[in-house]
Amino acid sequence: MSVSLILEHLYIVFFSSLLSVAVGLPLGLLAYLFPRIRGFILKLVDLLQTIPALALLGIIMVFVGAGKATVITGITLYSLLTIVRNTCLGLEEVDPGVKEAARGMGMSKAYRTLFIELPLAFPTVFTGIRIAVVNAIGTAVFAAFVGGGGLGSIINRGIRIQDMSLVLAGTGALMAIAIIADLLMGVLENSFRKNKGSAKRRWIPALAVLLVCLAVLVPYGISSTDSDELLIYDGNYSEVQIMNRMAKYLIEDQSNITVSIMDEMSQVNSFKSLIGDDHSCDLMFSYDGTLLTTFLGLDPTDVPEGMTLYDYANQVAGEEYGIRLLAQVGLDNTYAIAVTQEVAEQYGLETISDLVPVAGELTFGAEHEFFTQEGSMKYGPFIEYYGLTFKDAVSVDVSLKYTAIESGSFEVTEVYATDGLNKKANLVILEDDMSFFPEYNGAFLIREDTLTRFADAPLEDILNELAGMISSDDMMNMTYQVDVLGRSTDDVTREFLVECGLLAE
């Protein structure tokens, strides 16, 4: 865990907190001053709080795009509830006698509220701000899902590969940040209370803290990329991270192009960032099956006779989005159905069809994405195709899937064929004997205008040097080294390229 990740996390929390105060205080004042709209404002902030964090970020990303802006916007909206309610509540609880005295002195309603009532309501208002800031520290871990950076990537990775040291390091850092932030705000609150007679003296400590935070954190929110760089969002799986680094090392070794690998993001969000005129990504590693079924929303049965899935997906992607897959690198990271070693031996399971008579005694578990309707290669179509009726179906976070099956939460799961954690968990991969899952041949997905922009460099030829060079076993061994043995992604990637003769030692 690097210091830069901690400072990235602090950047997100700091600026989302500033925005939430800038928006929440006026809304709280409006709710107090205008009883007719109070109910609407309070219900609105209540409603925002009920939206799941990931769903909220996904909605915002459609309009704002990937990155820190999406996360800051989301956390700002999430933080409004405590600030708005505490502002309104604090003002309502000011002594009626004080309000009446101010009114009797001829003060306007706005003046009374801002300069008499608000200072008296300050303890309650500030409590709402403190709660919002502490909550923002935890909520900011979701930045890792939309390319926002921060400590979420460390925690998610630690959970997925069952590395307790990573989980504890990330969680410990979050706890330390929360404690320090709360203590600092407590000091500021005491400073405000002790200096009631002097507005200038009251605000000096707060302004000093703000200036220091701005000076330290602003550099961690400014993108260092420019038009001469090739941009890639990192994946939240070791396989994609390895392939991204292969692209970076080969391109930078054989051209003058600088490749910038940005914050982690899911495949779906990376694709959304790759397409469109306002794209923030030039290249991503994906699969022909994912392109067809998840990104394009088609089905293997839509592939015309005499045409491969790869060629058809490329044709449609080119026509609709101006993107295409480069040469296949060799690995086939298809979906696979796996069971524990004990279950395989107990029921004599070798194929998926062998599950049919015993499925009623078994529980199926997989990540949330496998249970969605996005694409045809999902749980519903799968069980219908094979005629399976499981005792129960459990949806878990992808980071917890391997931990859950090893602990006995379910016996059957969906995995990726090249995942090194399959080997660690001692899972038995069942043969897809009725060929439900299509091939998921790995290849780089690139914008046509990216190739045009870097026309002076043989970008396509460089990346196609990997064509057919990486087998599924090769990738499983590399992800095993990273996820299980704890080796550096960079070291494993460089070692493989050197062994293949594609990179000098």
Short mmCIF file of C-alpha atoms in Angstrom, two decimals:
data_model
loop_
_atom_site.label_atom_id
_atom_site.label_comp_id
_atom_site.label_asym_id
_atom_site.label_seq_id
_atom_site.Cartn_x
_atom_site.Cartn_y
_atom_site.Cartn_z
CA MET A 1 0.00 0.00 0.00
CA SER A 2 1.53 3.29 -1.13
CA VAL A 3 1.29 6.78 0.34
CA SER A 4 -0.12 8.00 -2.99
CA LEU A 5 -3.17 5.73 -2.58
CA ILE A 6 -3.83 7.17 0.89
CA LEU A 7 -3.49 10.73 -0.41
CA GLU A 8 -5.77 9.91 -3.37
CA HIS A 9 -8.35 8.68 -0.88
CA LEU A 10 -7.95 11.84 1.19
CA TYR A 11 -8.35 13.98 -1.93
CA ILE A 12 -11.71 12.35 -2.69
CA VAL A 13 -12.92 12.72 0.92
CA PHE A 14 -11.70 16.31 1.27
CA PHE A 15 -13.30 17.71 -1.87
CA SER A 16 -16.53 15.75 -1.52
CA SER A 17 -16.80 17.06 2.06
CA LEU A 18 -16.27 20.65 0.91
CA LEU A 19 -18.95 20.25 -1.75
CA SER A 20 -21.38 18.57 0.63
CA VAL A 21 -21.03 21.49 3.06
CA ALA A 22 -21.37 24.03 0.23
CA VAL A 23 -24.60 22.34 -0.92
CA GLY A 24 -25.94 21.00 2.37
CA LEU A 25 -25.81 24.20 4.45
CA PRO A 26 -27.88 26.27 1.98
CA LEU A 27 -30.38 23.43 1.64
CA GLY A 28 -30.65 23.21 5.42
CA LEU A 29 -31.17 26.96 5.63
CA LEU A 30 -33.85 26.83 2.94
CA ALA A 31 -35.61 23.98 4.74
CA TYR A 32 -35.63 26.05 7.94
CA LEU A 33 -36.63 29.36 6.39
CA PHE A 34 -39.36 28.01 4.10
CA PRO A 35 -41.55 25.40 5.84
CA ARG A 36 -43.56 24.81 2.66
CA ILE A 37 -40.57 23.22 0.88
CA ARG A 38 -39.01 21.69 4.00
CA GLY A 39 -40.72 18.35 3.53
CA PHE A 40 -39.60 18.13 -0.09
CA ILE A 41 -35.95 18.92 0.72
CA LEU A 42 -35.76 16.46 3.62
CA LYS A 43 -37.43 13.69 1.64
CA LEU A 44 -35.04 14.30 -1.27
CA VAL A 45 -31.91 13.90 0.86
CA ASP A 46 -33.49 10.86 2.55
CA LEU A 47 -34.11 9.31 -0.88
CA LEU A 48 -30.52 9.90 -2.00
CA GLN A 49 -29.30 8.03 1.07
CA THR A 50 -31.37 4.94 0.18
CA ILE A 51 -29.74 4.47 -3.24
CA PRO A 52 -26.96 1.83 -3.07
CA ALA A 53 -23.56 3.50 -3.41
CA LEU A 54 -22.49 1.52 -6.48
CA ALA A 55 -25.80 2.15 -8.22
CA LEU A 56 -25.52 5.88 -7.52
CA LEU A 57 -21.96 5.99 -8.88
CA GLY A 58 -23.05 4.05 -11.96
CA ILE A 59 -25.83 6.55 -12.67
CA ILE A 60 -23.51 9.52 -12.19
CA MET A 61 -20.83 7.94 -14.38
CA VAL A 62 -23.23 7.94 -17.34
CA PHE A 63 -23.30 11.75 -17.22
CA VAL A 64 -19.92 12.67 -15.71
CA GLY A 65 -17.70 9.89 -16.99
CA ALA A 66 -15.22 7.70 -15.13
CA GLY A 67 -12.81 9.01 -12.53
CA LYS A 68 -12.67 11.03 -9.35
CA ALA A 69 -15.36 13.51 -10.42
CA THR A 70 -17.94 10.71 -10.38
CA VAL A 71 -16.91 9.59 -6.90
CA ILE A 72 -16.80 13.11 -5.47
CA THR A 73 -20.26 13.84 -6.88
CA GLY A 74 -21.64 10.60 -5.47
CA ILE A 75 -20.20 11.08 -1.98
CA THR A 76 -21.41 14.69 -1.95
CA LEU A 77 -24.98 13.53 -2.60
CA TYR A 78 -24.59 10.75 0.00
CA SER A 79 -23.37 13.22 2.63
CA LEU A 80 -26.23 15.72 2.36
CA LEU A 81 -28.61 13.94 4.75
CA THR A 82 -26.78 14.60 8.02
CA ILE A 83 -25.74 18.14 7.07
CA VAL A 84 -29.18 19.26 5.87
CA ARG A 85 -31.08 17.67 8.76
CA ASN A 86 -28.66 18.87 11.45
CA THR A 87 -28.65 22.41 10.04
CA CYS A 88 -32.45 22.57 10.04
CA LEU A 89 -32.70 20.91 13.46
CA GLY A 90 -30.05 23.13 15.03
CA LEU A 91 -31.77 26.29 13.85
CA GLU A 92 -35.16 25.09 15.08
CA GLU A 93 -33.73 24.41 18.56
CA VAL A 94 -32.35 27.92 19.07
CA ASP A 95 -33.98 29.54 22.11
CA PRO A 96 -37.25 31.21 20.98
CA GLY A 97 -36.47 34.08 23.32
CA VAL A 98 -33.29 34.89 21.41
CA LYS A 99 -35.19 34.82 18.12
CA GLU A 100 -37.87 37.12 19.50
CA ALA A 101 -35.28 39.57 20.89
CA ALA A 102 -33.53 39.75 17.52
CA ARG A 103 -36.84 40.30 15.79
CA GLY A 104 -37.69 43.04 18.26
CA MET A 105 -34.44 44.84 17.46
CA GLY A 106 -35.62 45.16 13.84
CA MET A 107 -33.25 42.61 12.33
CA SER A 108 -34.31 41.08 9.00
CA LYS A 109 -35.12 37.39 8.85
CA ALA A 110 -32.02 36.64 6.74
CA TYR A 111 -29.73 38.63 9.08
CA ARG A 112 -31.18 36.95 12.18
CA THR A 113 -30.70 33.50 10.67
CA LEU A 114 -27.11 33.99 9.45
CA PHE A 115 -25.62 36.09 12.24
CA ILE A 116 -27.64 35.23 15.33
CA GLU A 117 -29.29 31.83 15.01
CA LEU A 118 -26.71 29.97 12.87
CA PRO A 119 -23.80 30.65 15.28
CA LEU A 120 -25.95 29.41 18.17
CA ALA A 121 -26.92 26.31 16.16
CA PHE A 122 -23.28 25.69 15.24
CA PRO A 123 -22.65 22.67 17.57
CA THR A 124 -25.53 20.72 16.03
CA VAL A 125 -24.62 21.78 12.48
CA PHE A 126 -20.97 20.84 12.97
CA THR A 127 -21.95 17.43 14.36
CA GLY A 128 -23.71 16.74 11.06
CA ILE A 129 -20.59 17.76 9.15
CA ARG A 130 -18.37 15.52 11.28
CA ILE A 131 -20.65 12.53 10.70
CA ALA A 132 -20.72 13.23 6.95
CA VAL A 133 -16.91 13.40 6.74
CA VAL A 134 -16.40 10.15 8.65
CA ASN A 135 -19.02 8.39 6.50
CA ALA A 136 -17.34 9.74 3.36
CA ILE A 137 -14.05 8.10 4.36
CA GLY A 138 -15.70 4.68 4.23
CA THR A 139 -17.90 5.34 1.21
CA ALA A 140 -14.88 6.43 -0.84
CA VAL A 141 -13.71 2.80 -1.11
CA PHE A 142 -16.24 2.44 -3.94
CA ALA A 143 -14.04 4.74 -6.04
CA ALA A 144 -12.14 1.63 -7.13
CA PHE A 145 -15.14 0.49 -9.20
CA VAL A 146 -15.31 3.61 -11.36
CA GLY A 147 -11.67 4.53 -11.90
CA GLY A 148 -11.47 6.89 -8.94
CA GLY A 149 -8.49 5.37 -7.15
CA GLY A 150 -8.05 5.33 -3.40
CA LEU A 151 -7.82 2.55 -0.83
CA GLY A 152 -10.76 0.52 -2.16
CA SER A 153 -8.54 -1.32 -4.64
CA ILE A 154 -6.28 -2.54 -1.83
CA ILE A 155 -9.16 -3.85 0.27
CA ASN A 156 -10.95 -5.48 -2.69
CA ARG A 157 -7.79 -7.22 -3.82
CA GLY A 158 -7.01 -8.42 -0.30
CA ILE A 159 -10.50 -9.91 0.07
CA ARG A 160 -10.39 -11.57 -3.34
CA ILE A 161 -7.02 -13.28 -2.88
CA GLN A 162 -7.67 -13.83 0.85
CA ASP A 163 -4.64 -11.82 1.89
CA MET A 164 -5.53 -10.68 5.39
CA SER A 165 -2.50 -8.40 5.61
CA LEU A 166 -3.79 -6.32 2.68
CA VAL A 167 -7.30 -6.18 4.13
CA LEU A 168 -6.00 -5.14 7.54
CA ALA A 169 -3.62 -2.58 6.03
CA GLY A 170 -6.39 -0.95 3.99
CA THR A 171 -8.92 -1.10 6.83
CA GLY A 172 -6.37 0.16 9.33
CA ALA A 173 -5.55 3.11 7.09
CA LEU A 174 -9.26 3.97 6.81
CA MET A 175 -9.70 3.77 10.58
CA ALA A 176 -6.64 5.96 11.18
CA ILE A 177 -7.89 8.54 8.67
CA ALA A 178 -11.33 8.56 10.31
CA ILE A 179 -9.91 8.99 13.82
CA ILE A 180 -7.48 11.74 12.80
CA ALA A 181 -10.18 13.56 10.81
CA ASP A 182 -12.61 13.40 13.73
CA LEU A 183 -9.98 14.61 16.21
CA LEU A 184 -9.00 17.47 13.91
CA MET A 185 -12.61 18.56 13.50
CA GLY A 186 -13.00 18.36 17.27
CA VAL A 187 -10.07 20.76 17.69
CA LEU A 188 -11.62 23.13 15.15
CA GLU A 189 -14.98 22.98 16.93
CA ASN A 190 -13.36 23.84 20.26
CA SER A 191 -11.53 26.72 18.57
CA PHE A 192 -14.85 28.09 17.28
CA ARG A 193 -16.43 27.91 20.73
CA LYS A 194 -13.50 29.57 22.53
CA ASN A 195 -13.35 32.49 20.10
CA LYS A 196 -17.00 33.53 20.00
CA GLY A 197 -16.12 37.17 20.34
CA SER A 198 -13.90 37.43 17.31
CA ALA A 199 -15.03 36.25 13.88
CA LYS A 200 -11.53 36.57 12.46
CA ARG A 201 -9.89 34.58 15.23
CA ARG A 202 -12.67 32.01 14.95
CA TRP A 203 -12.02 31.29 11.27
CA ILE A 204 -8.21 31.45 11.17
CA PRO A 205 -7.63 27.80 12.30
CA ALA A 206 -10.24 26.45 9.86
CA LEU A 207 -8.79 28.44 6.95
CA ALA A 208 -5.28 27.30 7.84
CA VAL A 209 -6.35 23.65 7.78
CA LEU A 210 -8.15 24.13 4.45
CA LEU A 211 -5.10 25.77 2.86
CA VAL A 212 -2.78 23.00 4.03
CA CYS A 213 -5.13 20.31 2.75
CA LEU A 214 -5.45 22.08 -0.60
CA ALA A 215 -1.68 22.38 -0.98
CA VAL A 216 -1.06 18.72 -0.13
CA LEU A 217 -4.00 17.03 -1.88
CA VAL A 218 -4.65 18.97 -5.10
CA PRO A 219 -1.76 17.27 -6.99
CA TYR A 220 -3.44 13.89 -6.38
CA GLY A 221 -6.58 14.93 -8.22
CA ILE A 222 -4.93 16.44 -11.28
CA SER A 223 -4.54 14.07 -14.21
CA SER A 224 -1.01 14.00 -15.64
CA THR A 225 -2.14 12.59 -18.96
CA ASP A 226 -1.93 14.49 -22.26
CA SER A 227 -2.87 13.94 -25.88
CA ASP A 228 0.43 12.16 -26.59
CA GLU A 229 -0.29 9.42 -24.09
CA LEU A 230 -2.17 6.19 -24.70
CA LEU A 231 -4.66 5.74 -21.87
CA ILE A 232 -5.71 2.43 -20.30
CA TYR A 233 -7.83 1.86 -17.22
CA ASP A 234 -6.40 -0.89 -15.07
CA GLY A 235 -8.56 -3.95 -14.43
CA ASN A 236 -9.79 -5.25 -11.09
CA TYR A 237 -8.48 -8.73 -11.92
CA SER A 238 -4.84 -9.79 -12.10
CA GLU A 239 -5.30 -11.15 -15.65
CA VAL A 240 -6.30 -7.77 -17.05
CA GLN A 241 -3.59 -6.03 -15.02
CA ILE A 242 -0.98 -8.40 -16.45
CA MET A 243 -2.15 -7.85 -20.02
CA ASN A 244 -2.22 -4.07 -19.56
CA ARG A 245 1.40 -4.14 -18.46
CA MET A 246 2.37 -6.33 -21.38
CA ALA A 247 0.90 -3.68 -23.68
CA LYS A 248 2.69 -0.88 -21.82
CA TYR A 249 6.11 -2.59 -21.83
CA LEU A 250 5.98 -3.59 -25.49
CA ILE A 251 4.64 -0.26 -26.77
CA GLU A 252 7.09 1.84 -24.78
CA ASP A 253 9.96 -0.45 -25.71
CA GLN A 254 9.29 -0.26 -29.46
CA SER A 255 7.92 3.27 -29.92
CA ASN A 256 7.96 6.78 -28.50
CA ILE A 257 4.43 6.39 -27.14
CA THR A 258 3.92 6.77 -23.40
CA VAL A 259 1.28 4.41 -22.00
CA SER A 260 -0.55 5.61 -18.90
CA ILE A 261 -2.28 2.92 -16.84
CA MET A 262 -4.91 4.73 -14.79
CA ASP A 263 -7.00 3.65 -11.80
CA GLU A 264 -8.76 0.30 -11.63
CA MET A 265 -12.17 -0.14 -13.20
CA SER A 266 -14.52 -2.98 -14.09
CA GLN A 267 -14.76 -4.35 -17.64
CA VAL A 268 -18.19 -2.82 -18.25
CA ASN A 269 -17.12 0.62 -17.02
CA SER A 270 -13.88 0.43 -19.01
CA PHE A 271 -15.90 -0.27 -22.14
CA LYS A 272 -18.18 2.69 -21.43
CA SER A 273 -15.07 4.85 -21.11
CA LEU A 274 -13.66 3.50 -24.38
CA ILE A 275 -16.63 4.36 -26.60
CA GLY A 276 -18.11 7.71 -27.57
CA ASP A 277 -16.69 11.09 -28.50
CA ASP A 278 -15.93 11.97 -24.87
CA HIS A 279 -13.99 8.78 -24.25
CA SER A 280 -11.32 8.72 -21.52
CA CYS A 281 -9.75 5.42 -22.57
CA ASP A 282 -7.92 4.38 -25.78
CA LEU A 283 -7.34 0.67 -25.28
CA MET A 284 -8.54 -2.16 -23.07
CA PHE A 285 -8.00 -5.88 -22.75
CA SER A 286 -11.16 -7.91 -23.13
CA TYR A 287 -12.63 -11.03 -24.77
CA ASP A 288 -14.61 -11.71 -27.93
CA GLY A 289 -17.37 -13.44 -25.93
CA THR A 290 -17.62 -10.46 -23.55
CA LEU A 291 -17.72 -8.03 -26.47
CA LEU A 292 -20.56 -9.97 -28.12
CA THR A 293 -22.77 -10.84 -25.16
CA THR A 294 -22.11 -8.17 -22.51
CA PHE A 295 -21.03 -5.07 -24.41
CA LEU A 296 -23.08 -5.53 -27.60
CA GLY A 297 -26.00 -7.37 -25.97
CA LEU A 298 -26.04 -10.14 -28.60
CA ASP A 299 -26.12 -13.91 -28.35
CA PRO A 300 -23.88 -16.60 -29.89
CA THR A 301 -26.94 -17.74 -31.87
CA ASP A 302 -26.88 -14.32 -33.60
CA VAL A 303 -23.57 -15.15 -35.25
CA PRO A 304 -24.24 -15.78 -38.98
CA GLU A 305 -23.45 -19.22 -40.36
CA GLY A 306 -19.92 -19.46 -41.67
CA MET A 307 -18.71 -16.57 -39.50
CA THR A 308 -16.76 -16.87 -36.25
CA LEU A 309 -17.92 -15.21 -33.05
CA TYR A 310 -14.71 -13.15 -33.06
CA ASP A 311 -15.27 -11.85 -36.61
CA TYR A 312 -18.95 -11.09 -36.06
CA ALA A 313 -18.35 -9.26 -32.77
CA ASN A 314 -15.62 -7.25 -34.48
CA GLN A 315 -17.88 -6.36 -37.38
CA VAL A 316 -20.73 -5.13 -35.17
CA ALA A 317 -18.41 -3.27 -32.79
CA GLY A 318 -16.77 -1.50 -35.72
CA GLU A 319 -20.09 -0.46 -37.22
CA GLU A 320 -21.62 0.74 -33.94
CA TYR A 321 -18.67 2.15 -32.01
CA GLY A 322 -15.63 2.43 -34.29
CA ILE A 323 -13.66 -0.09 -32.24
CA ARG A 324 -12.26 -3.56 -32.93
CA LEU A 325 -10.39 -6.43 -31.40
CA LEU A 326 -6.79 -6.98 -32.38
CA ALA A 327 -5.32 -10.47 -32.79
CA GLN A 328 -6.24 -13.09 -30.20
CA VAL A 329 -3.43 -13.61 -27.70
CA GLY A 330 -4.17 -17.31 -27.25
CA LEU A 331 -5.95 -17.67 -23.90
CA ASP A 332 -9.60 -18.64 -23.57
CA ASN A 333 -10.92 -17.24 -20.31
CA THR A 334 -14.40 -18.61 -20.70
CA TYR A 335 -16.91 -18.98 -17.93
CA ALA A 336 -16.67 -22.36 -16.28
CA ILE A 337 -18.75 -24.17 -13.67
CA ALA A 338 -16.74 -25.51 -10.75
CA VAL A 339 -17.44 -27.57 -7.65
CA THR A 340 -15.42 -28.37 -4.59
CA GLN A 341 -13.24 -31.48 -4.68
CA GLU A 342 -15.41 -33.13 -2.02
CA VAL A 343 -18.65 -32.61 -3.96
CA ALA A 344 -17.08 -33.84 -7.19
CA GLU A 345 -15.97 -37.06 -5.51
CA GLN A 346 -19.22 -37.53 -3.55
CA TYR A 347 -21.47 -37.32 -6.63
CA GLY A 348 -19.01 -38.43 -9.30
CA LEU A 349 -19.25 -35.12 -11.18
CA GLU A 350 -17.29 -34.63 -14.39
CA THR A 351 -19.65 -32.64 -16.63
CA ILE A 352 -22.25 -29.94 -16.02
CA SER A 353 -24.97 -32.39 -17.08
CA ASP A 354 -23.93 -34.61 -14.16
CA LEU A 355 -25.29 -31.88 -11.88
CA VAL A 356 -28.88 -32.28 -13.13
CA PRO A 357 -29.98 -35.15 -10.83
CA VAL A 358 -28.21 -33.77 -7.74
CA ALA A 359 -28.68 -30.00 -8.15
CA GLY A 360 -31.60 -29.99 -5.69
CA GLU A 361 -29.16 -30.92 -2.94
CA LEU A 362 -26.62 -28.21 -3.79
CA THR A 363 -26.40 -24.43 -3.49
CA PHE A 364 -25.08 -22.32 -6.36
CA GLY A 365 -23.15 -19.16 -5.58
CA ALA A 366 -21.54 -16.51 -7.76
CA GLU A 367 -20.81 -12.78 -7.96
CA HIS A 368 -23.66 -10.32 -8.45
CA GLU A 369 -22.79 -9.76 -12.11
CA PHE A 370 -23.50 -13.40 -13.01
CA PHE A 371 -27.07 -13.00 -11.78
CA THR A 372 -27.80 -9.85 -13.80
CA GLN A 373 -29.67 -9.65 -17.11
CA GLU A 374 -26.76 -7.86 -18.83
CA GLY A 375 -25.80 -10.37 -21.55
CA SER A 376 -27.05 -13.88 -22.26
CA MET A 377 -24.26 -15.81 -20.51
CA LYS A 378 -25.79 -15.46 -17.05
CA TYR A 379 -27.38 -17.60 -14.36
CA GLY A 380 -30.99 -17.60 -15.63
CA PRO A 381 -30.23 -18.69 -19.22
CA PHE A 382 -27.61 -21.15 -17.92
CA ILE A 383 -29.89 -23.14 -15.60
CA GLU A 384 -32.69 -23.08 -18.16
CA TYR A 385 -30.37 -24.39 -20.88
CA TYR A 386 -29.15 -27.29 -18.75
CA GLY A 387 -32.43 -27.89 -16.89
CA LEU A 388 -30.89 -27.30 -13.48
CA THR A 389 -32.85 -26.60 -10.30
CA PHE A 390 -30.53 -25.83 -7.40
CA LYS A 391 -31.57 -25.91 -3.77
CA ASP A 392 -30.68 -22.24 -3.52
CA ALA A 393 -28.79 -19.52 -5.39
CA VAL A 394 -26.57 -17.11 -3.46
CA SER A 395 -25.23 -13.81 -4.76
CA VAL A 396 -21.98 -12.58 -3.18
CA ASP A 397 -19.45 -9.88 -3.88
CA VAL A 398 -16.87 -11.07 -6.39
CA SER A 399 -14.13 -10.43 -3.83
CA LEU A 400 -15.75 -12.88 -1.41
CA LYS A 401 -16.61 -15.68 -3.84
CA TYR A 402 -13.61 -17.93 -3.23
CA THR A 403 -13.72 -17.36 0.52
CA ALA A 404 -17.41 -18.28 0.52
CA ILE A 405 -17.02 -21.55 -1.38
CA GLU A 406 -14.03 -22.61 0.72
CA SER A 407 -16.03 -21.92 3.89
CA GLY A 408 -18.94 -24.06 2.63
CA SER A 409 -21.46 -21.28 1.92
CA PHE A 410 -22.21 -23.00 -1.40
CA GLU A 411 -20.91 -26.01 -3.33
CA VAL A 412 -21.21 -24.94 -6.98
CA THR A 413 -19.95 -21.71 -8.51
CA GLU A 414 -19.05 -19.93 -11.73
CA VAL A 415 -15.39 -19.14 -12.31
CA TYR A 416 -13.12 -17.86 -15.03
CA ALA A 417 -11.11 -20.66 -16.57
CA THR A 418 -7.73 -18.92 -16.26
CA ASP A 419 -8.09 -17.71 -12.67
CA GLY A 420 -5.20 -18.89 -10.51
CA LEU A 421 -7.47 -18.91 -7.46
CA ASN A 422 -9.21 -22.00 -8.90
CA LYS A 423 -6.01 -23.88 -8.24
CA LYS A 424 -5.63 -22.45 -4.75
CA ALA A 425 -9.22 -23.35 -3.80
CA ASN A 426 -8.76 -26.86 -5.24
CA LEU A 427 -11.86 -26.58 -7.40
CA VAL A 428 -12.88 -29.11 -10.02
CA ILE A 429 -13.86 -27.54 -13.36
CA LEU A 430 -16.81 -29.37 -14.92
CA GLU A 431 -16.88 -29.95 -18.66
CA ASP A 432 -19.38 -27.77 -20.51
CA ASP A 433 -20.66 -30.84 -22.35
CA MET A 434 -23.62 -29.04 -23.99
CA SER A 435 -21.44 -26.06 -25.03
CA PHE A 436 -23.49 -23.33 -23.36
CA PHE A 437 -20.64 -20.92 -22.76
CA PRO A 438 -18.98 -19.48 -25.86
CA GLU A 439 -15.26 -18.99 -26.17
CA TYR A 440 -13.85 -15.94 -24.46
CA ASN A 441 -10.68 -15.45 -26.46
CA GLY A 442 -8.54 -12.68 -25.02
CA ALA A 443 -7.61 -9.75 -27.25
CA PHE A 444 -6.97 -6.03 -27.03
CA LEU A 445 -9.95 -3.85 -27.90
CA ILE A 446 -8.91 -0.55 -29.47
CA ARG A 447 -10.49 2.53 -31.00
CA GLU A 448 -9.87 3.00 -34.71
CA ASP A 449 -9.06 6.67 -34.13
CA THR A 450 -6.40 5.62 -31.61
CA LEU A 451 -4.60 3.75 -34.39
CA THR A 452 -4.96 6.87 -36.54
CA ARG A 453 -3.70 9.16 -33.78
CA PHE A 454 -0.57 7.05 -33.36
CA ALA A 455 -0.15 6.34 -37.08
CA ASP A 456 3.59 7.09 -36.91
CA ALA A 457 4.12 4.05 -34.66
CA PRO A 458 3.29 0.47 -35.67
CA LEU A 459 0.91 0.19 -32.70
CA GLU A 460 -1.18 -2.67 -34.08
CA ASP A 461 1.90 -4.64 -35.16
CA ILE A 462 3.47 -4.21 -31.71
CA LEU A 463 0.41 -5.50 -29.86
CA ASN A 464 -0.11 -8.32 -32.34
CA GLU A 465 3.31 -9.70 -31.39
CA LEU A 466 1.36 -11.30 -28.52
CA ALA A 467 -0.90 -13.20 -30.96
CA GLY A 468 -1.09 -16.84 -29.92
CA MET A 469 1.71 -16.38 -27.38
CA ILE A 470 -0.29 -16.80 -24.14
CA SER A 471 -2.10 -20.04 -23.47
CA SER A 472 -4.80 -20.45 -20.84
CA ASP A 473 -2.32 -22.43 -18.72
CA ASP A 474 0.25 -19.64 -19.08
CA MET A 475 -2.24 -17.12 -17.76
CA MET A 476 -3.39 -19.38 -14.94
CA ASN A 477 0.22 -19.78 -13.83
CA MET A 478 0.83 -16.03 -13.96
CA THR A 479 -2.33 -15.14 -12.01
CA TYR A 480 -1.45 -17.88 -9.50
CA GLN A 481 1.95 -16.28 -8.95
CA VAL A 482 0.37 -12.87 -8.42
CA ASP A 483 -2.77 -13.77 -6.44
CA VAL A 484 -1.53 -16.75 -4.45
CA LEU A 485 2.25 -16.47 -4.22
CA GLY A 486 2.11 -12.70 -3.80
CA ARG A 487 4.57 -11.79 -6.55
CA SER A 488 4.55 -8.36 -8.16
CA THR A 489 2.38 -8.02 -11.27
CA ASP A 490 5.20 -6.10 -12.96
CA ASP A 491 7.79 -8.77 -12.17
CA VAL A 492 5.60 -11.63 -13.40
CA THR A 493 4.75 -9.76 -16.60
CA ARG A 494 8.32 -8.78 -17.44
CA GLU A 495 9.56 -12.28 -16.71
CA PHE A 496 7.05 -13.78 -19.14
CA LEU A 497 7.88 -11.30 -21.92
CA VAL A 498 11.59 -11.94 -21.50
CA GLU A 499 11.09 -15.72 -21.62
CA CYS A 500 9.09 -15.29 -24.84
CA GLY A 501 11.83 -13.18 -26.38
CA LEU A 502 9.54 -10.17 -26.71
CA LEU A 503 11.45 -7.98 -24.24
CA ALA A 504 15.15 -7.69 -23.50
CA GLU A 505 16.34 -8.45 -19.97
#
